[in-house]
Short mmCIF file of C-alpha atoms in Angstrom, two decimals:
data_model
loop_
_atom_site.label_atom_id
_atom_site.label_comp_id
_atom_site.label_asym_id
_atom_site.label_seq_id
_atom_site.Cartn_x
_atom_site.Cartn_y
_atom_site.Cartn_z
CA MET A 1 -2.72 81.25 2.65
CA ARG A 2 -4.77 78.52 1.01
CA ILE A 3 -4.74 76.19 -1.99
CA THR A 4 -7.46 77.42 -4.35
CA THR A 5 -7.24 75.10 -7.36
CA ILE A 6 -5.79 71.73 -8.24
CA THR A 7 -5.55 70.62 -11.87
CA LEU A 8 -4.98 67.01 -12.92
CA GLU A 9 -4.06 65.52 -16.29
CA ASN A 10 -3.35 61.88 -17.17
CA PHE A 11 -3.90 60.98 -13.52
CA LYS A 12 -5.86 57.82 -12.68
CA GLY A 13 -9.20 58.05 -14.52
CA ILE A 14 -8.57 61.62 -15.64
CA ARG A 15 -7.21 62.06 -19.16
CA GLU A 16 -7.77 65.64 -20.26
CA PRO A 17 -6.94 68.46 -17.81
CA VAL A 18 -9.56 68.75 -15.06
CA SER A 19 -9.55 71.53 -12.45
CA VAL A 20 -11.20 71.45 -9.06
CA GLN A 21 -11.93 74.78 -7.39
CA LEU A 22 -10.99 74.37 -3.74
CA LYS A 23 -13.07 76.67 -1.55
CA PRO A 24 -12.73 76.72 2.27
CA ILE A 25 -15.32 73.91 2.32
CA THR A 26 -15.05 71.61 -0.70
CA LEU A 27 -17.42 68.67 -1.07
CA LEU A 28 -16.83 65.77 -3.47
CA PHE A 29 -19.96 63.84 -4.45
CA GLY A 30 -20.49 61.07 -6.96
CA PRO A 31 -21.39 57.41 -7.42
CA ASN A 32 -19.43 54.69 -5.66
CA SER A 33 -16.13 53.91 -7.41
CA ALA A 34 -16.52 56.99 -9.60
CA GLY A 35 -13.02 58.24 -8.76
CA LYS A 36 -13.68 60.76 -5.97
CA SER A 37 -10.59 59.57 -4.11
CA SER A 38 -8.42 60.62 -7.08
CA ILE A 39 -8.35 64.16 -5.67
CA PHE A 40 -7.00 62.89 -2.34
CA GLN A 41 -4.49 60.64 -4.09
CA ALA A 42 -3.27 63.55 -6.22
CA LEU A 43 -2.63 65.68 -3.12
CA HIS A 44 -0.78 62.83 -1.42
CA TYR A 45 1.29 62.21 -4.55
CA LEU A 46 2.04 65.92 -4.89
CA ARG A 47 3.44 65.96 -1.37
CA GLU A 48 5.50 62.83 -2.05
CA LEU A 49 7.00 64.56 -5.09
CA LEU A 50 7.78 67.85 -3.38
CA GLU A 51 8.97 66.48 -0.07
CA ARG A 52 10.78 63.30 -1.07
CA ASN A 53 11.08 63.44 -4.88
CA ASN A 54 9.22 60.13 -4.71
CA THR A 55 8.01 59.71 -8.29
CA ASP A 56 7.12 56.03 -7.92
CA ALA A 57 5.21 56.36 -4.66
CA ASP A 58 3.22 53.45 -3.33
CA ARG A 59 2.84 54.57 0.28
CA SER A 60 2.31 58.11 1.49
CA ILE A 61 4.19 59.89 4.25
CA ALA A 62 0.80 61.11 5.51
CA ALA A 63 -1.15 57.82 5.65
CA ASP A 64 -0.83 54.26 6.88
CA GLU A 65 -0.71 51.06 4.84
CA SER A 66 -4.43 51.24 4.06
CA PHE A 67 -3.72 54.10 1.64
CA ASP A 68 -1.83 52.61 -1.32
CA LEU A 69 -0.96 54.79 -4.32
CA GLY A 70 0.46 51.83 -6.23
CA GLY A 71 3.34 53.63 -7.95
CA PHE A 72 3.58 55.53 -11.24
CA ARG A 73 2.24 52.67 -13.39
CA ASN A 74 -0.93 52.63 -11.32
CA LEU A 75 -1.31 56.41 -11.22
CA VAL A 76 -0.78 57.29 -14.88
CA HIS A 77 -3.95 57.22 -16.98
CA ASN A 78 -4.70 53.78 -18.47
CA HIS A 79 -1.30 52.60 -17.14
CA ASP A 80 0.18 54.10 -20.31
CA LEU A 81 3.86 54.86 -19.68
CA ALA A 82 3.97 57.06 -22.78
CA ARG A 83 1.71 59.57 -21.02
CA ARG A 84 2.89 62.28 -18.64
CA ILE A 85 1.13 63.06 -15.37
CA ARG A 86 0.60 66.76 -14.81
CA LEU A 87 -0.35 68.17 -11.42
CA LYS A 88 -0.87 71.88 -10.83
CA ALA A 89 -1.85 73.75 -7.68
CA ALA A 90 -2.67 77.44 -7.24
CA ILE A 91 -2.32 79.25 -3.92
CA ASP A 92 -3.93 82.44 -2.65
CA LEU A 93 -1.20 84.03 -0.53
CA ALA A 94 -3.64 86.21 1.47
CA GLY A 95 -0.87 88.45 2.80
CA GLU A 96 1.83 85.74 2.99
CA GLU A 97 5.11 86.74 1.36
CA LEU A 98 7.44 84.66 -0.75
CA PRO A 99 10.41 83.31 1.23
CA THR A 100 13.75 85.07 0.95
CA TYR A 101 17.02 83.27 0.26
CA GLN A 102 20.56 84.03 1.21
CA GLN A 103 22.52 84.78 -1.92
CA ARG A 104 26.14 84.82 -2.86
CA SER A 105 27.76 88.10 -3.78
CA ILE A 106 30.10 87.03 -6.58
CA THR A 107 33.55 88.51 -7.03
CA ARG A 108 36.02 87.74 -9.77
CA THR A 109 39.08 85.77 -8.67
CA ASP A 110 40.79 85.07 -11.99
CA ALA A 111 40.40 86.92 -15.29
CA GLU A 112 41.05 83.72 -17.23
CA LEU A 113 38.58 81.63 -15.21
CA PRO A 114 35.44 83.73 -14.79
CA GLY A 115 33.51 80.71 -13.58
CA ARG A 116 35.46 80.62 -10.32
CA PHE A 117 33.80 82.61 -7.57
CA ASP A 118 34.31 83.61 -3.99
CA SER A 119 30.97 83.88 -2.19
CA ASP A 120 29.75 86.09 0.59
CA LEU A 121 26.13 85.78 1.66
CA THR A 122 23.57 88.52 1.33
CA GLU A 123 19.78 88.58 1.00
CA TRP A 124 17.38 90.07 -1.56
CA ASP A 125 13.63 90.42 -1.33
CA ILE A 126 11.30 90.75 -4.32
CA ASN A 127 8.38 91.35 -1.97
CA GLN A 128 9.68 94.90 -1.57
CA HIS A 129 9.04 95.65 -5.24
CA VAL A 130 6.20 93.42 -6.48
CA ASP A 131 2.68 92.84 -5.16
CA ILE A 132 2.25 89.07 -5.39
CA ALA A 133 -1.26 87.90 -4.49
CA SER A 134 -1.15 84.31 -5.79
CA VAL A 135 1.30 81.70 -7.02
CA SER A 136 1.08 78.41 -8.88
CA VAL A 137 3.21 75.27 -9.09
CA GLU A 138 3.01 72.65 -11.86
CA LEU A 139 4.85 69.32 -12.05
CA GLU A 140 5.13 66.99 -15.01
CA ILE A 141 6.11 63.38 -14.27
CA ALA A 142 7.26 61.11 -17.09
CA TRP A 143 8.63 57.62 -17.52
CA SER A 144 12.30 57.39 -18.37
CA SER A 145 13.01 54.43 -20.63
CA GLN A 146 16.68 55.20 -20.17
CA LEU A 147 16.52 54.87 -16.38
CA GLY A 148 13.62 52.43 -16.21
CA LYS A 149 11.74 54.58 -13.70
CA PRO A 150 9.69 57.78 -13.56
CA TYR A 151 11.25 61.20 -13.09
CA ILE A 152 10.07 64.78 -12.75
CA ALA A 153 10.47 66.17 -16.24
CA SER A 154 9.49 69.75 -15.47
CA TYR A 155 8.71 72.09 -12.59
CA ALA A 156 6.94 75.33 -13.47
CA THR A 157 5.82 78.32 -11.43
CA GLY A 158 3.67 81.36 -12.01
CA PHE A 159 2.27 84.23 -10.02
CA ASN A 160 -0.71 86.54 -10.18
CA GLY A 161 -2.31 84.17 -12.70
CA THR A 162 0.48 84.31 -15.31
CA PRO A 163 3.25 81.71 -15.92
CA PHE A 164 6.75 82.80 -14.98
CA ALA A 165 9.31 80.01 -15.34
CA SER A 166 9.72 76.39 -16.30
CA VAL A 167 12.63 74.20 -15.17
CA VAL A 168 13.20 71.03 -17.18
CA SER A 169 15.49 68.03 -16.90
CA SER A 170 17.08 65.70 -19.39
CA GLU A 171 15.83 62.11 -19.16
CA ASP A 172 18.96 61.01 -17.32
CA GLY A 173 18.62 63.92 -14.88
CA LYS A 174 22.13 65.19 -15.57
CA ARG A 175 21.20 68.48 -17.23
CA VAL A 176 18.77 70.85 -15.54
CA ARG A 177 17.91 74.17 -17.11
CA ILE A 178 15.42 76.99 -16.99
CA ALA A 179 13.68 76.50 -20.34
CA GLU A 180 11.11 79.29 -20.10
CA LEU A 181 11.45 82.60 -18.30
CA ASN A 182 8.78 85.29 -18.54
CA LEU A 183 10.74 88.48 -17.89
CA SER A 184 7.86 90.42 -19.40
CA HIS A 185 5.48 89.31 -16.66
CA PRO A 186 3.13 92.26 -16.07
CA ALA A 187 3.73 92.23 -12.33
CA LEU A 188 7.46 92.81 -12.83
CA ALA A 189 7.13 96.26 -14.40
CA ALA A 190 9.05 98.65 -12.19
CA ALA A 191 7.93 102.24 -12.59
CA GLU A 192 9.87 103.09 -9.45
CA TYR A 193 13.10 101.20 -9.09
CA GLY A 194 15.72 103.81 -8.42
CA ARG A 195 18.88 101.77 -8.18
CA LEU A 196 18.90 100.78 -11.83
CA ASP A 197 16.91 103.66 -13.30
CA ALA A 198 14.71 101.06 -15.01
CA ASP A 199 12.49 103.54 -16.86
CA SER A 200 10.69 101.40 -19.45
CA TRP A 201 12.55 98.25 -18.45
CA ASN A 202 11.22 95.93 -15.81
CA PHE A 203 13.80 95.59 -13.09
CA LEU A 204 14.38 91.84 -13.36
CA GLU A 205 15.00 92.05 -17.11
CA GLU A 206 17.49 94.86 -16.54
CA ILE A 207 19.49 92.70 -14.13
CA TYR A 208 19.18 89.62 -16.36
CA HIS A 209 20.68 91.27 -19.42
CA ASN A 210 23.62 92.56 -17.38
CA VAL A 211 24.81 89.15 -16.23
CA VAL A 212 23.44 86.40 -18.53
CA SER A 213 25.15 85.47 -21.79
CA GLU A 214 22.48 85.36 -24.50
CA THR A 215 25.05 83.89 -26.89
CA ILE A 216 25.23 80.72 -24.79
CA VAL A 217 21.79 80.78 -23.22
CA GLY A 218 19.66 81.78 -26.19
CA SER A 219 16.19 83.21 -25.83
CA GLY A 220 12.51 82.48 -26.23
CA SER A 221 11.64 78.81 -26.65
CA ASP A 222 15.35 77.96 -27.07
CA LEU A 223 16.33 79.16 -23.60
CA ASN A 224 19.13 77.10 -22.03
CA LEU A 225 19.77 78.80 -18.70
CA TYR A 226 21.49 75.93 -16.89
CA ILE A 227 21.45 75.72 -13.11
CA GLU A 228 23.60 73.72 -10.75
CA ALA A 229 21.13 71.03 -9.65
CA SER A 230 20.56 67.28 -9.82
CA SER A 231 16.79 67.58 -10.24
CA VAL A 232 14.24 70.10 -11.44
CA LEU A 233 13.02 70.24 -7.86
CA PRO A 234 14.87 72.94 -5.91
CA ASN A 235 16.58 72.28 -2.62
CA TRP A 236 13.97 73.84 -0.36
CA GLY A 237 15.32 76.69 1.72
CA GLU A 238 18.27 77.17 -0.62
CA ALA A 239 18.81 79.58 -3.48
CA LEU A 240 19.26 78.62 -7.11
CA ARG A 241 22.76 78.62 -8.52
CA LEU A 242 23.19 79.67 -12.14
CA ALA A 243 25.81 77.64 -13.98
CA PRO A 244 28.96 79.73 -14.55
CA LEU A 245 28.99 78.97 -18.31
CA CYS A 246 25.71 80.91 -18.66
CA LEU A 247 27.10 84.11 -17.09
CA VAL A 248 28.94 86.84 -18.93
CA PRO A 249 32.55 87.33 -17.81
CA PRO A 250 32.56 89.92 -15.04
CA PRO A 251 34.13 93.31 -15.83
CA GLU A 252 36.99 94.78 -13.85
CA ASP A 253 34.53 97.06 -12.08
CA GLY A 254 30.83 97.92 -12.15
CA PRO A 255 27.66 96.41 -10.65
CA TYR A 256 28.12 92.87 -11.98
CA ASN A 257 29.17 91.24 -8.71
CA SER A 258 26.07 92.23 -6.76
CA LEU A 259 23.75 91.81 -9.75
CA VAL A 260 24.46 88.07 -10.11
CA GLY A 261 23.51 87.51 -6.49
CA GLU A 262 20.47 89.72 -6.91
CA LEU A 263 19.32 87.87 -10.03
CA GLU A 264 19.69 84.50 -8.31
CA GLY A 265 17.84 85.87 -5.30
CA TYR A 266 14.87 87.11 -7.29
CA LEU A 267 14.71 83.97 -9.45
CA SER A 268 14.84 81.84 -6.31
CA GLN A 269 11.90 83.66 -4.77
CA LEU A 270 9.82 83.26 -7.93
CA ILE A 271 10.89 79.68 -8.72
CA VAL A 272 11.80 78.05 -5.39
CA GLY A 273 9.40 80.12 -3.28
CA PRO A 274 6.04 78.93 -4.69
CA GLY A 275 7.00 75.28 -4.33
CA GLU A 276 8.16 75.85 -0.78
CA LEU A 277 4.86 77.50 0.17
CA LEU A 278 2.88 74.66 -1.41
CA LEU A 279 4.93 72.08 0.47
CA LYS A 280 4.32 73.99 3.70
CA LEU A 281 0.57 73.71 3.18
CA LEU A 282 0.77 70.03 2.26
CA ARG A 283 2.85 69.31 5.35
CA GLY A 284 0.01 70.82 7.36
CA SER A 285 -2.56 68.52 5.77
CA ARG A 286 -4.21 65.67 7.65
CA TYR A 287 -5.96 62.75 5.99
CA ILE A 288 -8.77 60.91 7.80
CA GLY A 289 -9.78 57.71 6.06
CA PRO A 290 -13.27 56.26 5.64
CA ILE A 291 -13.02 53.81 8.54
CA ARG A 292 -11.66 55.10 11.82
CA LYS A 293 -10.40 52.79 14.57
CA THR A 294 -11.71 52.76 18.11
CA PRO A 295 -8.76 52.83 20.53
CA PRO A 296 -8.36 49.53 22.40
CA ARG A 297 -9.31 49.21 26.06
CA ASN A 298 -5.67 49.27 27.15
CA TYR A 299 -4.86 52.17 24.77
CA THR A 300 -1.57 53.98 25.29
CA SER A 301 -0.97 57.08 23.20
CA LEU A 302 2.27 57.59 21.29
CA ARG A 303 4.66 60.10 22.82
CA SER A 304 6.04 61.02 19.40
CA VAL A 305 4.02 62.44 16.54
CA ASP A 306 3.09 59.95 13.81
CA GLU A 307 0.88 61.62 11.21
CA THR A 308 0.25 58.32 9.40
CA ARG A 309 -2.12 57.48 12.27
CA TRP A 310 -4.54 60.20 11.18
CA SER A 311 -5.83 57.92 8.41
CA SER A 312 -7.07 55.45 11.04
CA GLY A 313 -8.18 58.22 13.40
CA LEU A 314 -5.83 57.15 16.20
CA ALA A 315 -3.68 60.27 15.80
CA ALA A 316 -6.65 62.29 17.05
CA TRP A 317 -6.63 60.37 20.32
CA ASP A 318 -2.82 60.78 20.49
CA LEU A 319 -3.24 64.53 20.05
CA LEU A 320 -5.79 64.75 22.86
CA TYR A 321 -3.36 62.99 25.23
CA ARG A 322 -0.52 65.36 24.25
CA SER A 323 -2.55 68.56 24.24
CA PRO A 324 -3.05 71.08 27.02
CA LYS A 325 -6.24 70.96 29.06
CA SER A 326 -7.69 73.89 27.12
CA PHE A 327 -7.75 71.94 23.83
CA VAL A 328 -9.39 68.90 25.44
CA GLU A 329 -12.02 71.23 26.89
CA GLN A 330 -12.55 72.82 23.46
CA VAL A 331 -13.16 69.43 21.84
CA SER A 332 -15.37 68.42 24.75
CA SER A 333 -17.43 71.58 24.37
CA TRP A 334 -17.99 70.89 20.69
CA LEU A 335 -19.01 67.30 21.38
CA SER A 336 -21.47 68.08 24.15
CA ARG A 337 -23.11 71.47 23.64
CA GLU A 338 -26.61 71.48 22.21
CA ASP A 339 -25.69 74.34 19.85
CA ARG A 340 -22.64 72.45 18.60
CA LEU A 341 -22.38 68.74 17.70
CA ASN A 342 -24.75 67.72 20.48
CA SER A 343 -23.45 64.17 20.57
CA GLY A 344 -24.58 63.57 24.16
CA TYR A 345 -21.00 63.04 25.35
CA SER A 346 -18.25 65.20 26.79
CA LEU A 347 -14.58 64.43 27.48
CA ARG A 348 -12.75 64.09 30.76
CA MET A 349 -9.01 63.66 31.04
CA TYR A 350 -7.76 62.14 34.28
CA ARG A 351 -4.13 62.14 35.40
CA TYR A 352 -2.91 59.44 37.77
CA LYS A 353 0.17 58.61 39.81
CA LYS A 354 0.97 54.90 39.99
CA LEU A 355 1.69 53.90 43.56
CA ASP A 356 3.99 50.93 44.20
CA MET A 357 2.34 48.74 46.84
CA ASP A 358 5.76 47.54 48.00
CA GLY A 359 7.10 51.07 48.32
CA PRO A 360 7.56 53.09 51.52
CA LEU A 361 4.83 55.60 50.67
CA TYR A 362 2.14 52.91 50.32
CA ARG A 363 3.28 51.14 53.49
CA ALA A 364 3.14 54.41 55.36
CA LEU A 365 -0.38 55.15 54.09
CA VAL A 366 -1.86 51.73 54.99
CA SER A 367 -0.15 51.62 58.39
CA ALA A 368 -1.12 55.20 59.18
CA SER A 369 2.48 55.90 60.05
CA LEU A 370 3.92 59.34 59.56
CA LEU A 371 6.52 60.42 57.04
CA GLU A 372 8.37 63.68 56.87
CA GLU A 373 6.80 66.14 54.39
CA GLU A 374 9.99 66.21 52.35
CA ASP A 375 9.98 62.41 52.12
CA ILE A 376 6.34 62.39 51.00
CA ALA A 377 6.99 65.02 48.31
CA LEU A 378 10.07 63.17 47.10
CA ASN A 379 8.25 59.85 46.90
CA ILE A 380 5.31 61.36 45.05
CA SER A 381 7.53 63.19 42.56
CA HIS A 382 9.13 59.90 41.57
CA LEU A 383 5.87 58.10 40.93
CA PRO A 384 5.14 57.50 37.22
CA GLU A 385 2.20 59.44 35.79
CA GLU A 386 -0.52 58.12 33.52
CA GLN A 387 -3.51 59.64 31.75
CA GLN A 388 -6.94 58.29 30.98
CA LEU A 389 -9.38 59.87 28.53
CA ILE A 390 -12.98 59.18 29.48
CA LEU A 391 -16.21 59.91 27.63
CA PHE A 392 -18.95 61.18 29.91
CA ASP A 393 -22.53 60.27 29.05
CA GLU A 394 -24.38 63.52 29.79
CA LYS A 395 -27.83 61.94 29.83
CA ARG A 396 -27.07 59.02 32.15
CA GLN A 397 -24.30 60.84 34.03
CA LEU A 398 -21.92 57.94 33.53
CA GLU A 399 -18.26 57.71 32.65
CA VAL A 400 -17.59 55.27 29.80
CA LEU A 401 -14.65 54.19 27.69
CA PRO A 402 -14.70 54.67 23.89
CA GLN A 403 -15.14 50.91 23.44
CA ASP A 404 -18.38 50.93 25.43
CA ILE A 405 -20.42 53.35 23.33
CA GLY A 406 -21.81 53.33 19.81
CA ILE A 407 -19.34 53.25 16.94
CA GLY A 408 -20.57 56.60 15.61
CA ILE A 409 -18.88 58.69 18.31
CA SER A 410 -15.51 57.04 17.73
CA GLN A 411 -15.94 57.68 13.98
CA MET A 412 -16.80 61.34 14.47
CA LEU A 413 -14.27 62.32 17.16
CA PRO A 414 -11.20 62.28 14.84
CA VAL A 415 -13.05 64.59 12.44
CA ALA A 416 -13.79 67.03 15.27
CA VAL A 417 -10.21 66.92 16.57
CA GLY A 418 -8.73 67.40 13.10
CA ALA A 419 -11.05 70.32 12.39
CA LEU A 420 -10.22 72.06 15.69
CA ASP A 421 -6.46 71.43 15.56
CA LYS A 422 -4.74 74.74 14.78
CA ALA A 423 -1.77 72.96 13.19
CA THR A 424 -4.00 71.45 10.51
CA SER A 425 -4.16 73.66 7.41
CA VAL A 426 -5.86 71.14 5.09
CA LEU A 427 -8.19 68.45 6.41
CA LEU A 428 -8.96 65.64 3.96
CA VAL A 429 -11.89 63.56 5.17
CA GLU A 430 -13.56 60.57 3.61
CA GLN A 431 -17.17 60.03 4.67
CA PRO A 432 -17.35 62.00 7.91
CA GLU A 433 -20.97 60.85 8.16
CA LEU A 434 -20.02 57.18 8.56
CA HIS A 435 -22.13 55.52 11.32
CA VAL A 436 -23.38 58.97 12.38
CA HIS A 437 -27.10 59.73 12.64
CA PRO A 438 -28.58 62.60 10.55
CA GLY A 439 -28.71 65.08 13.45
CA LEU A 440 -24.97 64.78 13.95
CA GLN A 441 -24.29 64.92 10.22
CA VAL A 442 -25.85 68.35 9.87
CA ASN A 443 -23.98 69.58 12.94
CA ILE A 444 -20.66 68.53 11.39
CA GLY A 445 -21.47 71.14 8.75
CA ASP A 446 -21.59 73.81 11.45
CA LEU A 447 -18.22 72.62 12.77
CA PHE A 448 -16.65 73.15 9.34
CA ILE A 449 -18.29 76.57 8.98
CA HIS A 450 -17.00 77.74 12.36
CA GLN A 451 -13.46 76.62 11.60
CA ILE A 452 -13.15 78.45 8.25
CA GLN A 453 -13.79 81.81 9.89
CA ASP A 454 -10.03 82.29 10.44
CA GLU A 455 -9.60 82.13 6.62
CA THR A 456 -6.73 79.62 6.75
CA LYS A 457 -8.49 76.25 7.01
CA LEU A 458 -9.36 74.14 4.00
CA PHE A 459 -11.74 71.18 4.27
CA ILE A 460 -11.91 68.71 1.38
CA VAL A 461 -14.62 66.19 2.10
CA GLU A 462 -15.61 63.11 0.14
CA THR A 463 -19.18 62.39 1.16
CA HIS A 464 -22.56 60.93 0.29
CA SER A 465 -24.31 62.93 3.01
CA GLU A 466 -27.31 64.88 1.81
CA HIS A 467 -27.79 66.07 5.40
CA LEU A 468 -24.35 67.70 5.55
CA LEU A 469 -24.98 69.53 2.28
CA LEU A 470 -28.43 70.69 3.39
CA ARG A 471 -27.00 72.29 6.54
CA LEU A 472 -24.42 74.19 4.48
CA LEU A 473 -27.07 75.39 2.03
CA ARG A 474 -29.29 76.44 4.92
CA ARG A 475 -26.53 78.50 6.50
CA ILE A 476 -25.89 80.24 3.16
CA ARG A 477 -29.57 81.18 2.94
CA GLU A 478 -29.69 82.35 6.57
CA THR A 479 -26.53 84.43 6.06
CA SER A 480 -28.00 86.06 2.96
CA GLU A 481 -31.33 86.80 4.68
CA ASP A 482 -29.71 87.86 7.97
CA GLU A 483 -31.52 85.09 9.85
CA LEU A 484 -28.61 83.18 11.35
CA PRO A 485 -29.21 81.67 14.79
CA PRO A 486 -27.11 83.41 17.48
CA GLU A 487 -24.68 80.48 17.79
CA ALA A 488 -24.21 79.90 14.05
CA ALA A 489 -21.33 81.22 11.92
CA PRO A 490 -21.98 82.81 8.50
CA LEU A 491 -21.34 81.05 5.20
CA GLN A 492 -21.15 82.70 1.77
CA PRO A 493 -21.67 80.88 -1.56
CA GLU A 494 -18.06 81.66 -2.54
CA GLN A 495 -16.86 79.70 0.52
CA LEU A 496 -18.46 76.45 -0.64
CA SER A 497 -17.45 74.27 -3.59
CA VAL A 498 -19.78 71.36 -4.42
CA ASN A 499 -18.32 69.00 -7.01
CA TYR A 500 -19.92 66.04 -8.75
CA ILE A 501 -17.51 63.41 -10.05
CA GLU A 502 -18.59 60.87 -12.62
CA PRO A 503 -16.90 58.60 -15.18
CA SER A 504 -17.41 59.13 -18.89
CA GLU A 505 -16.07 57.79 -22.17
CA GLU A 506 -13.56 60.66 -22.25
CA GLY A 507 -12.36 59.94 -18.72
CA LEU A 508 -13.32 61.21 -15.29
CA LYS A 509 -15.38 64.39 -15.29
CA ILE A 510 -15.68 66.84 -12.42
CA ARG A 511 -18.55 69.29 -12.49
CA GLN A 512 -18.74 72.18 -10.02
CA LEU A 513 -22.31 72.75 -8.87
CA LEU A 514 -23.17 76.39 -8.29
CA VAL A 515 -25.04 77.67 -5.27
CA SER A 516 -27.11 80.86 -5.11
CA PRO A 517 -27.10 83.34 -2.19
CA ASP A 518 -30.44 81.92 -1.06
CA GLY A 519 -28.88 78.47 -0.66
CA ASP A 520 -30.45 76.99 -3.77
CA SER A 521 -28.83 75.35 -6.77
CA LEU A 522 -27.95 77.42 -9.82
CA GLY A 523 -28.57 75.48 -13.01
CA ALA A 524 -29.29 71.78 -13.25
CA TRP A 525 -27.69 69.47 -10.69
CA PRO A 526 -27.01 65.89 -11.75
CA LYS A 527 -29.10 62.88 -10.86
CA GLY A 528 -28.72 61.68 -7.31
CA PHE A 529 -29.13 64.96 -5.42
CA PHE A 530 -32.31 64.76 -3.34
CA GLU A 531 -34.03 62.67 -6.04
CA GLU A 532 -34.15 59.44 -4.07
CA ARG A 533 -35.80 61.18 -1.14
CA ALA A 534 -38.39 62.84 -3.38
CA GLY A 535 -39.05 59.55 -5.14
CA GLU A 536 -39.58 57.65 -1.90
CA LEU A 537 -42.08 60.25 -0.64
CA LEU A 538 -44.26 60.15 -3.75
#
């Protein structure tokens, strides 16, 4: 499962809708201050919206204080509160199924009060009837003059490339309704759906017309299918609840009771489910900022997880201290091997017991006196344990601390750790080449290529590195010509997205640069790619 596209409108320097195709390796190029970081900011803001309904976000749950969104006024294009920010993300499910939701089975308790229900829980699954390959989620954020703050005006979902539903809210947030519902979605046609004998009907439409009052709800663009909610954003993990006033009174007998629960279950999977999957991916994202910190000489890792420390790079060191030996060895192998990053350094993790010099065990050791084996074991078990991560200089055969080597290694190590971490689904990196010599820059490209082979990783990289791009283009050519070195992983053109971002009079423009199977450019690439080098050599 992977995010494949993000579309922005009225966001920062972007006015008209702009889409970025997110391939497993996505590079963002462009002049300084052109707006490349807008893509990162949009992803952070999208997570703030989905996870915390934080429409006026200044800080991000996934970054430290150095990453400042500035709130809605700063994010909306030209600071114009009359505009609405629109953010849309598409996801390739790649075999992942939509979540299922426990649903109420509604029974009538009073003929005069059909809106009163007793609820038993049951579960429905649309995955059993529909082949869903992709989903999309779109949010529209507007300024409420009534409330004096921004709010999420609409939440829309689609699947298999076609819109399905749109949930909208009144400006005061008190009335939430499904305003658009595509029951004629081509993927919903049910040629074989025996329980309802659907024939020419699609199964969801058959259920819908059995339980929803079109007199109250209306149809088409005038749909008013109210739901019991305080925001257009669903409560993740919970099913939608249709407002009783929108339901037809239940008959004395018949399939109505189970059909209401089934309708809510299916609608929940197609409305709540896509947003929940997107949030899952965003929660697995890690952001590494442009300047990473070197851990201090007396560094002590955090025992608890704090993902905001990824932006400074310190979370990578925390992760190494918390991880099993096998992961430290994996990172070490990538740092040191000549056919990997070839940084000249490997990692060593030492574990120590602190011995109290006033304690009985120390006194016994220095006096050469004997202690019972049980006493020795007991004393040792109570000694506090510490860890020390050491970098080993392979050339000089010396152990050194991170503070005692060039800044480039400390800048690169968080990128390597984030790329190798299995819990990271999306790695956002600004300038991985910072303070790193060209030989290491090209090898970072191989690290990214190796890590996308499991088809779940997504790397979004803001960079100025010509060397990184050249390595990726080279691997595409070698893959096409079957000339890959034994240690190298293959890379196809469709796995790489190269984007050039530049300001214009109409707002920020993002141009995807196409790559041929032989690793060459297709069509004209903008100024700045390889031109400076060619000019200097003339």
